[in-house]
CSV table of N, CA, C and O in Angstrom, one decimal:
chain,number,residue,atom,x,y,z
H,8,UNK,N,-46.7,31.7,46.4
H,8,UNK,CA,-47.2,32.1,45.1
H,8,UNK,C,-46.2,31.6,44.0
H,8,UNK,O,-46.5,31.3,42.9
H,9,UNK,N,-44.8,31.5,44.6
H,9,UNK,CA,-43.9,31.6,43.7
H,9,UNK,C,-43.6,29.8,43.4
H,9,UNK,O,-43.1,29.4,42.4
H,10,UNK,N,-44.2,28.9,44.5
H,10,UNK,CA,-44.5,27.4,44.4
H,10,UNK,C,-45.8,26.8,43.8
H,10,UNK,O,-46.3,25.7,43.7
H,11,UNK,N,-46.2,28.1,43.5
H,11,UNK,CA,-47.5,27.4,42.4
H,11,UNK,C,-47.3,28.0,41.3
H,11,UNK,O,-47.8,27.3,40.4
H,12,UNK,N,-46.9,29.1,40.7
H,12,UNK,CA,-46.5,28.9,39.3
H,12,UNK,C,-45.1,28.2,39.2
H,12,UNK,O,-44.4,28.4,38.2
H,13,UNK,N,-44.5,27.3,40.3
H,13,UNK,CA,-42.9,26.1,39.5
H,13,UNK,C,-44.2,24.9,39.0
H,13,UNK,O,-44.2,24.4,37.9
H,14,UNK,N,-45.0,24.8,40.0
H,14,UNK,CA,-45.8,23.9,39.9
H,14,UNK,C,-46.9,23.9,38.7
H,14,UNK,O,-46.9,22.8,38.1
H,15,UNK,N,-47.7,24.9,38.4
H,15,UNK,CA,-48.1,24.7,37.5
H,15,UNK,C,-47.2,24.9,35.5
H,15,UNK,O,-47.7,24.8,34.4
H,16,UNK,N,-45.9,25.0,35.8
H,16,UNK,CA,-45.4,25.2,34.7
H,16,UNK,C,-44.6,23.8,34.7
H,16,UNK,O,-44.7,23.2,33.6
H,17,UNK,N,-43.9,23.2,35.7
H,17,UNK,CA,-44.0,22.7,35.7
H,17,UNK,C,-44.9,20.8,35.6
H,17,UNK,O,-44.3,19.9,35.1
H,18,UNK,N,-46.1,20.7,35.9
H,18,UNK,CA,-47.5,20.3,34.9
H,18,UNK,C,-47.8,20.3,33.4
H,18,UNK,O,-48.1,19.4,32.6
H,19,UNK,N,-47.3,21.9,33.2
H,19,UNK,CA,-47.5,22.2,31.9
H,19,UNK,C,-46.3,21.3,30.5
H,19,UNK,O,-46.4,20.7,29.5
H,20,UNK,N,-45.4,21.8,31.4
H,20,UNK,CA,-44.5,21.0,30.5
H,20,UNK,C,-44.1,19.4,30.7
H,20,UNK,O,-43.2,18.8,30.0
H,21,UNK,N,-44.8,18.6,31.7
H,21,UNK,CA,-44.8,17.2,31.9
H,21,UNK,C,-45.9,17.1,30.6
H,21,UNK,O,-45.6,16.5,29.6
H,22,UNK,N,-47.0,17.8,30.7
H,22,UNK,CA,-47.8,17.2,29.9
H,22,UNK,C,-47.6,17.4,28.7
H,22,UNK,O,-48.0,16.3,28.2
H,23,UNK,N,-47.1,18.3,27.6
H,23,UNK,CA,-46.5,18.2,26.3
H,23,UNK,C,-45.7,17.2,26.1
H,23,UNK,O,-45.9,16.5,25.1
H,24,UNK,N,-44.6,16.8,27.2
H,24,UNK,CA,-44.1,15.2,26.7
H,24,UNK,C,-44.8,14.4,26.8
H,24,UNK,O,-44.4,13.3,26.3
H,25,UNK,N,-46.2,14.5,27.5
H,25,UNK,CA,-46.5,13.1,27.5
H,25,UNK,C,-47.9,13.3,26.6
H,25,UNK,O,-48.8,12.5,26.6
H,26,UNK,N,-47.7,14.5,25.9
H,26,UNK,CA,-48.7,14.9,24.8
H,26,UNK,C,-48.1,14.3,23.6
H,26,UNK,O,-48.7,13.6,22.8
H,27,UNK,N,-46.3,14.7,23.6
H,27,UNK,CA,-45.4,14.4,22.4
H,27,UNK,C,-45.5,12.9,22.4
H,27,UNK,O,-45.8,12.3,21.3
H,28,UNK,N,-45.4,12.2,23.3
H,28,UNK,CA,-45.1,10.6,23.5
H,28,UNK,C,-46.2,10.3,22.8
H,28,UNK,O,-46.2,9.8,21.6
H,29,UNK,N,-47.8,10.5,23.7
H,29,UNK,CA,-49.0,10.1,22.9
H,29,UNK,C,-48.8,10.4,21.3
H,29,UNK,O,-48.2,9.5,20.8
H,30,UNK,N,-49.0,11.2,20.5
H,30,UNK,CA,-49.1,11.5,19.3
H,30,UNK,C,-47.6,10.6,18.8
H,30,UNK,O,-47.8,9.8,17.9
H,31,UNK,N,-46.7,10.8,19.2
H,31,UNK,CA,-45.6,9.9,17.9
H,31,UNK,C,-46.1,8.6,17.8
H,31,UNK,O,-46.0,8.0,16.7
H,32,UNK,N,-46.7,8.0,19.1
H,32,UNK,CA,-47.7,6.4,19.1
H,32,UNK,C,-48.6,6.5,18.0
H,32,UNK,O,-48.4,5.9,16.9
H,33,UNK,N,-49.5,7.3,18.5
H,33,UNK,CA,-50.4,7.8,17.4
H,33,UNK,C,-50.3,7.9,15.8
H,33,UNK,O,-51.1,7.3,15.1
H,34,UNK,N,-49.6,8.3,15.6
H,34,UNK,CA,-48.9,8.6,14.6
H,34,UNK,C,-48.0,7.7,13.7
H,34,UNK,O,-47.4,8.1,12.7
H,35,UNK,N,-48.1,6.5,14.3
H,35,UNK,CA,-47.3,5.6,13.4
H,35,UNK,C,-48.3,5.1,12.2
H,35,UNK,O,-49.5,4.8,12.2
H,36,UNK,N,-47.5,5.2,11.5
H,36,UNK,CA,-48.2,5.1,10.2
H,36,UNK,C,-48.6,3.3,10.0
H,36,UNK,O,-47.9,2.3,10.0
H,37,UNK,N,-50.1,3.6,9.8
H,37,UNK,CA,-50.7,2.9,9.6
H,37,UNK,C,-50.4,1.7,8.2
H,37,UNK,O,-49.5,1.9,7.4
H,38,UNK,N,-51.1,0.9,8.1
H,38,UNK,CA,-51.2,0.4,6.2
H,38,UNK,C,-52.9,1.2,6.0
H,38,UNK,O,-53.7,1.6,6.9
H,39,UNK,N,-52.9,1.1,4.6
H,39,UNK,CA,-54.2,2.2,4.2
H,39,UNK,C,-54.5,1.2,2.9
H,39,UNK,O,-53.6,0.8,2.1
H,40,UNK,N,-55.8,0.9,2.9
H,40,UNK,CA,-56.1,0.6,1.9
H,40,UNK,C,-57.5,0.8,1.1
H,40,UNK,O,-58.5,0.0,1.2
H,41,UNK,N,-57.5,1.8,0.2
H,41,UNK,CA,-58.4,2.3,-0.4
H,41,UNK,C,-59.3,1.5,-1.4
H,41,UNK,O,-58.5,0.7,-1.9
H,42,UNK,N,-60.3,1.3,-1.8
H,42,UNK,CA,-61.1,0.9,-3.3
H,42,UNK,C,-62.4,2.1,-3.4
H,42,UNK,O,-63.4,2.5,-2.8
H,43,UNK,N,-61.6,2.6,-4.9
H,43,UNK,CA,-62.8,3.7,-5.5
H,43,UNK,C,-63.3,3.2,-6.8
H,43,UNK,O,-62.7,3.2,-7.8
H,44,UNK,N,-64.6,2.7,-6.6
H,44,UNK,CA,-65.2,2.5,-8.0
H,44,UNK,C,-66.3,3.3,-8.5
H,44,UNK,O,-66.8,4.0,-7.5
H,45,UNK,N,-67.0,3.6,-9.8
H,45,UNK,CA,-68.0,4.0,-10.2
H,45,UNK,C,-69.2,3.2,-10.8
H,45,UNK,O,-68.9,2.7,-11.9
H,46,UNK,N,-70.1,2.9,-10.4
H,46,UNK,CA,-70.6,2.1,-11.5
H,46,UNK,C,-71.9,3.2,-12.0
H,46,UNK,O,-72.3,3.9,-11.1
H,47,UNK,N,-72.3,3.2,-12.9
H,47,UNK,CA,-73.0,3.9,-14.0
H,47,UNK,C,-73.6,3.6,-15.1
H,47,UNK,O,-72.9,3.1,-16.0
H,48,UNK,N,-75.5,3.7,-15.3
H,48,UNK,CA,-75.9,3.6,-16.0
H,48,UNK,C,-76.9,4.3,-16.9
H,48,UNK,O,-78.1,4.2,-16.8
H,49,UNK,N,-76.2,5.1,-17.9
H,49,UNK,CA,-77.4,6.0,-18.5
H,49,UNK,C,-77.9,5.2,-20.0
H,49,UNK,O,-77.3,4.8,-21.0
H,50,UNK,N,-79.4,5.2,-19.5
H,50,UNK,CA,-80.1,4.6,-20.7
H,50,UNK,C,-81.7,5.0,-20.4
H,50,UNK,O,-82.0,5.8,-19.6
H,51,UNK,N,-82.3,4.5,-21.0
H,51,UNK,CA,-83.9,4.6,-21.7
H,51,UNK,C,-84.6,3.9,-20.4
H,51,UNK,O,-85.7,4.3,-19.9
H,52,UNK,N,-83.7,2.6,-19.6
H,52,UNK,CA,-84.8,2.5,-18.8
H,52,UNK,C,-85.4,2.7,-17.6
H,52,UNK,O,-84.5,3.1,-16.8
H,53,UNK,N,-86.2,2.7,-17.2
H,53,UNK,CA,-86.7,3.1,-15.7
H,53,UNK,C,-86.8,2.4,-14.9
H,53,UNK,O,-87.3,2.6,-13.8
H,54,UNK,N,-86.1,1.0,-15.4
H,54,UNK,CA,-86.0,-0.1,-14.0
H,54,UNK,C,-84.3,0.4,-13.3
H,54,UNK,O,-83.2,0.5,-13.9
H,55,UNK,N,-84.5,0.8,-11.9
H,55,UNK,CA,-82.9,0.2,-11.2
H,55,UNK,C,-82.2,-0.6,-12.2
H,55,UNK,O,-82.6,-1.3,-13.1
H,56,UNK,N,-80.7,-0.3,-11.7
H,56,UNK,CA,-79.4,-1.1,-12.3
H,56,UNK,C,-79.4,-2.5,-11.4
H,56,UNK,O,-79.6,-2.2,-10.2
H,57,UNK,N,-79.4,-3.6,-11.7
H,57,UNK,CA,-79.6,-4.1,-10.3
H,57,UNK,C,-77.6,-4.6,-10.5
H,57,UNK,O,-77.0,-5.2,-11.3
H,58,UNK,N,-77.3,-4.1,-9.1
H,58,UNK,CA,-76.1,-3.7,-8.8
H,58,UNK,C,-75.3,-4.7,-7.6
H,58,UNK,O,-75.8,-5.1,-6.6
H,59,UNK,N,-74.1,-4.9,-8.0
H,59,UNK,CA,-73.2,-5.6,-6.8
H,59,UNK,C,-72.2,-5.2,-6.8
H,59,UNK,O,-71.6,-5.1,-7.9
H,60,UNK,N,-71.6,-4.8,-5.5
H,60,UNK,CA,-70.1,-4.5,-5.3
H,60,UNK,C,-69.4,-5.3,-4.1
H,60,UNK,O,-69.5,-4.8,-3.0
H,61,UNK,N,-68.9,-6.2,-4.4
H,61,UNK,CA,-69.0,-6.9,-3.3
H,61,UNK,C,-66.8,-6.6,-3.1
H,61,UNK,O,-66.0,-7.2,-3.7
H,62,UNK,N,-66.7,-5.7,-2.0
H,62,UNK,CA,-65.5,-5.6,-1.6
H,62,UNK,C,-65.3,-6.2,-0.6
H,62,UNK,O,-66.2,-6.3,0.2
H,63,UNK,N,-63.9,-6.8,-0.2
H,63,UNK,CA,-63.6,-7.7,1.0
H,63,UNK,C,-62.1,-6.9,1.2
H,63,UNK,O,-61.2,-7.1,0.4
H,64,UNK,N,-61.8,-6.2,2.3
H,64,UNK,CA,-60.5,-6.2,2.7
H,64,UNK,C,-60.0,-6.7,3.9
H,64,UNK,O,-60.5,-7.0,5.0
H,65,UNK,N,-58.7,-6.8,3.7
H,65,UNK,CA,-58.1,-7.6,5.0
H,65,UNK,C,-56.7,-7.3,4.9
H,65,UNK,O,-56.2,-7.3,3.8
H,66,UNK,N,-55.8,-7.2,6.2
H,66,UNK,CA,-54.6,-6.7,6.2
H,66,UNK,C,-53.9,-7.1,7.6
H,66,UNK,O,-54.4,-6.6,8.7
H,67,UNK,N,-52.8,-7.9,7.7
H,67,UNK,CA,-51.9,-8.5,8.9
H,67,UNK,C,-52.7,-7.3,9.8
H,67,UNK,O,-53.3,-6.4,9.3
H,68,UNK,N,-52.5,-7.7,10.9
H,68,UNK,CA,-52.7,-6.8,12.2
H,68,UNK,C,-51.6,-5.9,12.9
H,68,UNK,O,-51.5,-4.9,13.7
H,69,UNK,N,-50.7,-6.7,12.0
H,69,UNK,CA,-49.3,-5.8,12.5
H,69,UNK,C,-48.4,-5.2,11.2
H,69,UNK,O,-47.2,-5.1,11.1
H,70,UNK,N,-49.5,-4.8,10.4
H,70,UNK,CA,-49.5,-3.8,9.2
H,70,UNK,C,-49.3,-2.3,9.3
H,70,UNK,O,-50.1,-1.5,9.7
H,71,UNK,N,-47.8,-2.1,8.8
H,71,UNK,CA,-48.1,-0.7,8.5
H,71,UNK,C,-47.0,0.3,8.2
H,71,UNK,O,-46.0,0.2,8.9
H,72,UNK,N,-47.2,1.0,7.4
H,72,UNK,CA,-46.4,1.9,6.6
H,72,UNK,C,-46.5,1.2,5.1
H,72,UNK,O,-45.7,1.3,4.2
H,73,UNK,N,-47.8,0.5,5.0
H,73,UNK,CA,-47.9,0.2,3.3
H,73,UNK,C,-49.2,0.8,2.6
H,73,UNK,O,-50.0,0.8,3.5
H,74,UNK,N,-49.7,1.2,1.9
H,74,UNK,CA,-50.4,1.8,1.4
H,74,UNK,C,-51.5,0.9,-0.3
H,74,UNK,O,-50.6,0.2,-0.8
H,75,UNK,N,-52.4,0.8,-0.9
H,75,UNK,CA,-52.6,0.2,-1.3
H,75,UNK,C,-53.8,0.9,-2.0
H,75,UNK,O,-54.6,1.3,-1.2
H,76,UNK,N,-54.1,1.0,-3.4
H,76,UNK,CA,-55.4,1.7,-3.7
H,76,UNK,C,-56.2,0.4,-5.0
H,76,UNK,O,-55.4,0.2,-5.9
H,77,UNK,N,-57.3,-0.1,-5.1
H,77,UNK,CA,-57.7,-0.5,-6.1
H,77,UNK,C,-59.1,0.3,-6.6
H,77,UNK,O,-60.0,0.7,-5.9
H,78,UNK,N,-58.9,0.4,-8.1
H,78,UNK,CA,-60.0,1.2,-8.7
H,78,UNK,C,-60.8,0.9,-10.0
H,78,UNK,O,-60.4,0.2,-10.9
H,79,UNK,N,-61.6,1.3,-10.0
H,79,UNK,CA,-62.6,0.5,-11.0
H,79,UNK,C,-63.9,1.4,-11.6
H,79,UNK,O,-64.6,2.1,-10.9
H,80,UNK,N,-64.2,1.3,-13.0
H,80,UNK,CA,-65.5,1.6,-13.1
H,80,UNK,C,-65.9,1.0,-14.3
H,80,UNK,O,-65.2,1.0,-15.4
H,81,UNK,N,-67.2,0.6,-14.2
H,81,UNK,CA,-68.4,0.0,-15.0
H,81,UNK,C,-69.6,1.0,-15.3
H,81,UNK,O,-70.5,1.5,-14.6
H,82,UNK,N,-69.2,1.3,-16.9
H,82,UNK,CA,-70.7,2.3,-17.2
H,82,UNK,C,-71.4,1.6,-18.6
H,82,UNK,O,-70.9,0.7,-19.4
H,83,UNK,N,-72.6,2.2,-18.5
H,83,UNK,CA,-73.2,1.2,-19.6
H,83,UNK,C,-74.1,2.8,-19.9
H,83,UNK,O,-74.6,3.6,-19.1
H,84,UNK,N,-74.0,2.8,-21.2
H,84,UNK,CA,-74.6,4.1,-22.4
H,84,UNK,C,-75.6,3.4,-23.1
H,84,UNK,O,-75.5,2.2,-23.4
H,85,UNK,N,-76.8,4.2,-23.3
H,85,UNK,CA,-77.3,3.4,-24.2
H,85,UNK,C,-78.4,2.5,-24.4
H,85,UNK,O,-77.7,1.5,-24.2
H,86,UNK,N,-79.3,2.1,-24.6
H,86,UNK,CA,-80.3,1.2,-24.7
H,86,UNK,C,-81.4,1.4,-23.7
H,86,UNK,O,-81.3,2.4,-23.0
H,87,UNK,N,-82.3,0.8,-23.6
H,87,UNK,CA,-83.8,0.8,-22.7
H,87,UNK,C,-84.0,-0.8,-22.0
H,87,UNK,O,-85.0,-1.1,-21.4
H,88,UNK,N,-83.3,-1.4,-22.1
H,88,UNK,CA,-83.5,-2.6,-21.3
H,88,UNK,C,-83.0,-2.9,-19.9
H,88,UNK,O,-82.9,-1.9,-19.2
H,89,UNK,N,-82.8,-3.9,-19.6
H,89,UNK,CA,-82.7,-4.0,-17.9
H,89,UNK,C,-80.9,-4.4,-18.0
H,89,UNK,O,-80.4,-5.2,-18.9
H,90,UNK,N,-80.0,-3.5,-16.8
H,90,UNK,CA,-78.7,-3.3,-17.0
H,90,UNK,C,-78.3,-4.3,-15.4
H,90,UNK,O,-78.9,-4.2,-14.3
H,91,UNK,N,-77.5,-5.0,-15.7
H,91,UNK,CA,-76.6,-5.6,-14.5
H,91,UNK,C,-75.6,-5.2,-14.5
H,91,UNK,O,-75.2,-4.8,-15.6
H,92,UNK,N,-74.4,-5.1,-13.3
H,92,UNK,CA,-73.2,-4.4,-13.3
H,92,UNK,C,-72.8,-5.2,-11.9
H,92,UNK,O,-73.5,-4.9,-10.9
H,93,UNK,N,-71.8,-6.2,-11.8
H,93,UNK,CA,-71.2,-6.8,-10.8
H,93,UNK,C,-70.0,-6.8,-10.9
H,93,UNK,O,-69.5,-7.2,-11.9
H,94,UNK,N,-69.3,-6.3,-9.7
H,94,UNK,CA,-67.9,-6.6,-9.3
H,94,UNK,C,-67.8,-7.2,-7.8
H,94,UNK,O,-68.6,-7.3,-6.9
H,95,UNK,N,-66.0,-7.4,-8.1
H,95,UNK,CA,-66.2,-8.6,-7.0
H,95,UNK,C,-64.2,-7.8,-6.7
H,95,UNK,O,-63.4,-7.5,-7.6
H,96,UNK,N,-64.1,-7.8,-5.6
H,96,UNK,CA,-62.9,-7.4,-5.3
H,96,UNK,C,-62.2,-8.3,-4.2
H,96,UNK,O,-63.0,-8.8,-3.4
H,97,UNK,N,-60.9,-8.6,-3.9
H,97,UNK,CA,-60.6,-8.8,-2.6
H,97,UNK,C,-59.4,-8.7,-2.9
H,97,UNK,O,-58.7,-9.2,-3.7
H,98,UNK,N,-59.0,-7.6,-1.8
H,98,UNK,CA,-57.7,-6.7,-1.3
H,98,UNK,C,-57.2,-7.1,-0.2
H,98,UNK,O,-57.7,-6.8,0.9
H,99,UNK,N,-56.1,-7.7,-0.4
H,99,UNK,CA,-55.5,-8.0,0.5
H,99,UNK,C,-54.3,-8.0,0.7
H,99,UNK,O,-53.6,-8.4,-0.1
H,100,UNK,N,-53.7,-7.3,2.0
H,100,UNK,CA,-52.2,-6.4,2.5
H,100,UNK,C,-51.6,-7.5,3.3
H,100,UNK,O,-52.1,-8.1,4.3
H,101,UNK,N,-50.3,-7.6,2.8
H,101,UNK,CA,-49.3,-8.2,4.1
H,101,UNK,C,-47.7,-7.4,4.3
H,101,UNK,O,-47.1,-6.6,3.5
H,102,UNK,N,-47.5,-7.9,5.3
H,102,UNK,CA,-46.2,-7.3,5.7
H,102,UNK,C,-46.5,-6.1,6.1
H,102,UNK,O,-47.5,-5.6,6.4
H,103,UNK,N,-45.0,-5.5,6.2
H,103,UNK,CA,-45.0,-3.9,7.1
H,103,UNK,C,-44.0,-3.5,6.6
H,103,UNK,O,-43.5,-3.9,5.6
H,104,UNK,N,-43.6,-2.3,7.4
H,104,UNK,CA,-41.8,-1.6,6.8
H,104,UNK,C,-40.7,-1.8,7.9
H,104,UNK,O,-39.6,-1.1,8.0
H,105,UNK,N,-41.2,-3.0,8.9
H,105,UNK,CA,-40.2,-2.5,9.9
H,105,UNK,C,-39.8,-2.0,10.8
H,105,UNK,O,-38.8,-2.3,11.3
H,106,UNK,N,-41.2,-0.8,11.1
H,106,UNK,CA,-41.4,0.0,11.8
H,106,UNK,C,-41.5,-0.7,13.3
H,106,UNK,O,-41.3,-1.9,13.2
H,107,UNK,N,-41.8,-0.5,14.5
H,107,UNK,CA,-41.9,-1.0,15.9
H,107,UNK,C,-43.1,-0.1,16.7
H,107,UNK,O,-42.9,1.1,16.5
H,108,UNK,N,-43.9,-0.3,17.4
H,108,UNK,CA,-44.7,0.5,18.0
H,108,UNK,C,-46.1,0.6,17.2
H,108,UNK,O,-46.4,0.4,16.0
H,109,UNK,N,-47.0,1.1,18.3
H,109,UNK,CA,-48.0,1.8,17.5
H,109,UNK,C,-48.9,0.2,17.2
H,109,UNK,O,-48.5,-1.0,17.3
H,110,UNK,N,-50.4,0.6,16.7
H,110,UNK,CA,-51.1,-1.0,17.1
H,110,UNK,C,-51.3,-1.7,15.6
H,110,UNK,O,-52.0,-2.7,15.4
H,111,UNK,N,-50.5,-0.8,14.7
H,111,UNK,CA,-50.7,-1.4,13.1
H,111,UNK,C,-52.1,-1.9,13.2
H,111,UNK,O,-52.9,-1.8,14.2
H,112,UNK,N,-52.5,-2.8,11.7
H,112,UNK,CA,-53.7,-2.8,11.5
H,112,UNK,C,-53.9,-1.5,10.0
H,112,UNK,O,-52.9,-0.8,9.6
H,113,UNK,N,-54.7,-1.6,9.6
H,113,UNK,CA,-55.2,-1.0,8.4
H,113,UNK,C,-56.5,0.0,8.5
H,113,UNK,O,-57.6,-0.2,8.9
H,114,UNK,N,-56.0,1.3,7.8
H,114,UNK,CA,-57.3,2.0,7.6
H,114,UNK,C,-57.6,1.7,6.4
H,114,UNK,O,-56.7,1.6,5.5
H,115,UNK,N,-59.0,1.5,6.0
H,115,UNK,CA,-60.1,1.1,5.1
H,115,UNK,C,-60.8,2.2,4.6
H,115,UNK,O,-61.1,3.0,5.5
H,116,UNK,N,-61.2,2.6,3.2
H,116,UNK,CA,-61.5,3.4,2.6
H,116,UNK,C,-62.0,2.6,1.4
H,116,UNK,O,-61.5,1.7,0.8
H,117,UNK,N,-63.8,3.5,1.4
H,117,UNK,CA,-64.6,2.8,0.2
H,117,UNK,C,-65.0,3.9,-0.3
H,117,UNK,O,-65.4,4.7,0.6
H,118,UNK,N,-65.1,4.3,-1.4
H,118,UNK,CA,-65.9,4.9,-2.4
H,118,UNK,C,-66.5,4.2,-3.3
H,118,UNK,O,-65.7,3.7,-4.1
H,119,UNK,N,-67.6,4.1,-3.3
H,119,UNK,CA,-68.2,3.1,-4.6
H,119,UNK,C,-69.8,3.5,-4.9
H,119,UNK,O,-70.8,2.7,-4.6
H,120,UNK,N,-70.0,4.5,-5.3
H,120,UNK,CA,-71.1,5.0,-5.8
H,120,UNK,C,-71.7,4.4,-7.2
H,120,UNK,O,-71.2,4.2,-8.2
H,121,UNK,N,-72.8,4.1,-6.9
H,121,UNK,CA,-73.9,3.6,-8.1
H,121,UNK,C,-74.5,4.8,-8.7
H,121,UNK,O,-74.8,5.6,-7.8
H,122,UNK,N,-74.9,5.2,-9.9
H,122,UNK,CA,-75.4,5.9,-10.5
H,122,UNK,C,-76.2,5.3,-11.7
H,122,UNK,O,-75.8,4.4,-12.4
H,123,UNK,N,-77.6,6.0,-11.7
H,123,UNK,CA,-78.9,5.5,-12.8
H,123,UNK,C,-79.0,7.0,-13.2
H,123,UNK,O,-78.9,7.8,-12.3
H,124,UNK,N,-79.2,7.4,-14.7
H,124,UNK,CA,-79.7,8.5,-15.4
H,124,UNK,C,-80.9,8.0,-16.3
H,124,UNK,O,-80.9,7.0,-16.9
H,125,UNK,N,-81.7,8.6,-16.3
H,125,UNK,CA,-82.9,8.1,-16.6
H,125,UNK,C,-82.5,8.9,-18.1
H,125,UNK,O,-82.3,10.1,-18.0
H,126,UNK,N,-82.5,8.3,-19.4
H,126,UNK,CA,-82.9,9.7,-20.7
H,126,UNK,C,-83.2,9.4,-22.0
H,126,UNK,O,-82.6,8.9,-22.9
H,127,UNK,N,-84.4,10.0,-21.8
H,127,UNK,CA,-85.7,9.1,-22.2
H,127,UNK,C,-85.5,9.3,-23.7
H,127,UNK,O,-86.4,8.9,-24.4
H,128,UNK,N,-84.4,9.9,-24.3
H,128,UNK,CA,-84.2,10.0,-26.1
H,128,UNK,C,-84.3,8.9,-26.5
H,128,UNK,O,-84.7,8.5,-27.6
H,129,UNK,N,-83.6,8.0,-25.3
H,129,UNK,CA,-83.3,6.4,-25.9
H,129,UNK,C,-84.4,5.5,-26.3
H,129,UNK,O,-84.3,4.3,-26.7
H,130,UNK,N,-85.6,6.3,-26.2
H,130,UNK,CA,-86.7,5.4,-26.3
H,130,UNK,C,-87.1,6.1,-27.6
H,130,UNK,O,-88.3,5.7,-27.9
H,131,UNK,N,-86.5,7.0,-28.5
H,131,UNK,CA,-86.5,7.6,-29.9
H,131,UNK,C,-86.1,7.1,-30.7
H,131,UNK,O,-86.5,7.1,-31.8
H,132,UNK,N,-84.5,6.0,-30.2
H,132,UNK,CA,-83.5,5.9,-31.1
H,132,UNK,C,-84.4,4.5,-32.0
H,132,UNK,O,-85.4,4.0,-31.5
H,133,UNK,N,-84.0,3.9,-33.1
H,133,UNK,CA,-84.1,3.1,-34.1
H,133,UNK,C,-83.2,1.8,-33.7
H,133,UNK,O,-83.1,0.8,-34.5
């Protein structure tokens, strides 16, 4: 009895180091590169925005501990006619900090919501 709990405590505490090992790997800080844009159009008309967001990111493979955010917004107030809204981005990360370990490479993060408000005063205005 007394060789199966060395044994299972023994188990127990191999595996937290080799829990600790996993996660500090894990855990190496990545490169991050975010783009948050808005685009927005409140007016009179009832056609769609006809819309482009055309983002491109890209980052060494052996990136990391750098961090990077680009942001943007396009809104248009106003009028009853037909609205366009294009952007064009390209984000691009190099280098590292030096760090060693861990599979670098880049986490990617997009926010880029389109929004149409339809309000129909605009079809009052002069």
């Amino acid at each position: 009895m007394r060789l199966k709990a060395l044994t299972l405590s023994f188990l127990a505490v191999s595996g937290l180091f080799s829990m600790g090992d996993f996660l500090s790997n894990w855990a190496t800080a990545k490169c991050v590169q975010a783009d948050v844009s808005v685009q927005y159009n409140i007016s009179g008309s009832k056609e769609p925005t006809n819309r482009s967001n055309d983002v491109d990111m890209e980052s060494d493979p052996s990136c990391r501990g750098n961090a990077s955010v680009t942001t943007g917004v396009q809104g248009n107030v106003g009028g009853n006619g037909p609205v366009e809204q294009h952007r064009t981005v390209r984000h691009r990360q190099r280098g590292s900090d030096g760090n060693s370990g861990g599979n670098g490479g880049a986490v990617q993060i997009r926010s880029n919501p389109g929004i149409d408000v339809y309000n129909p005063a605009e079809n009052w205005r002069d």
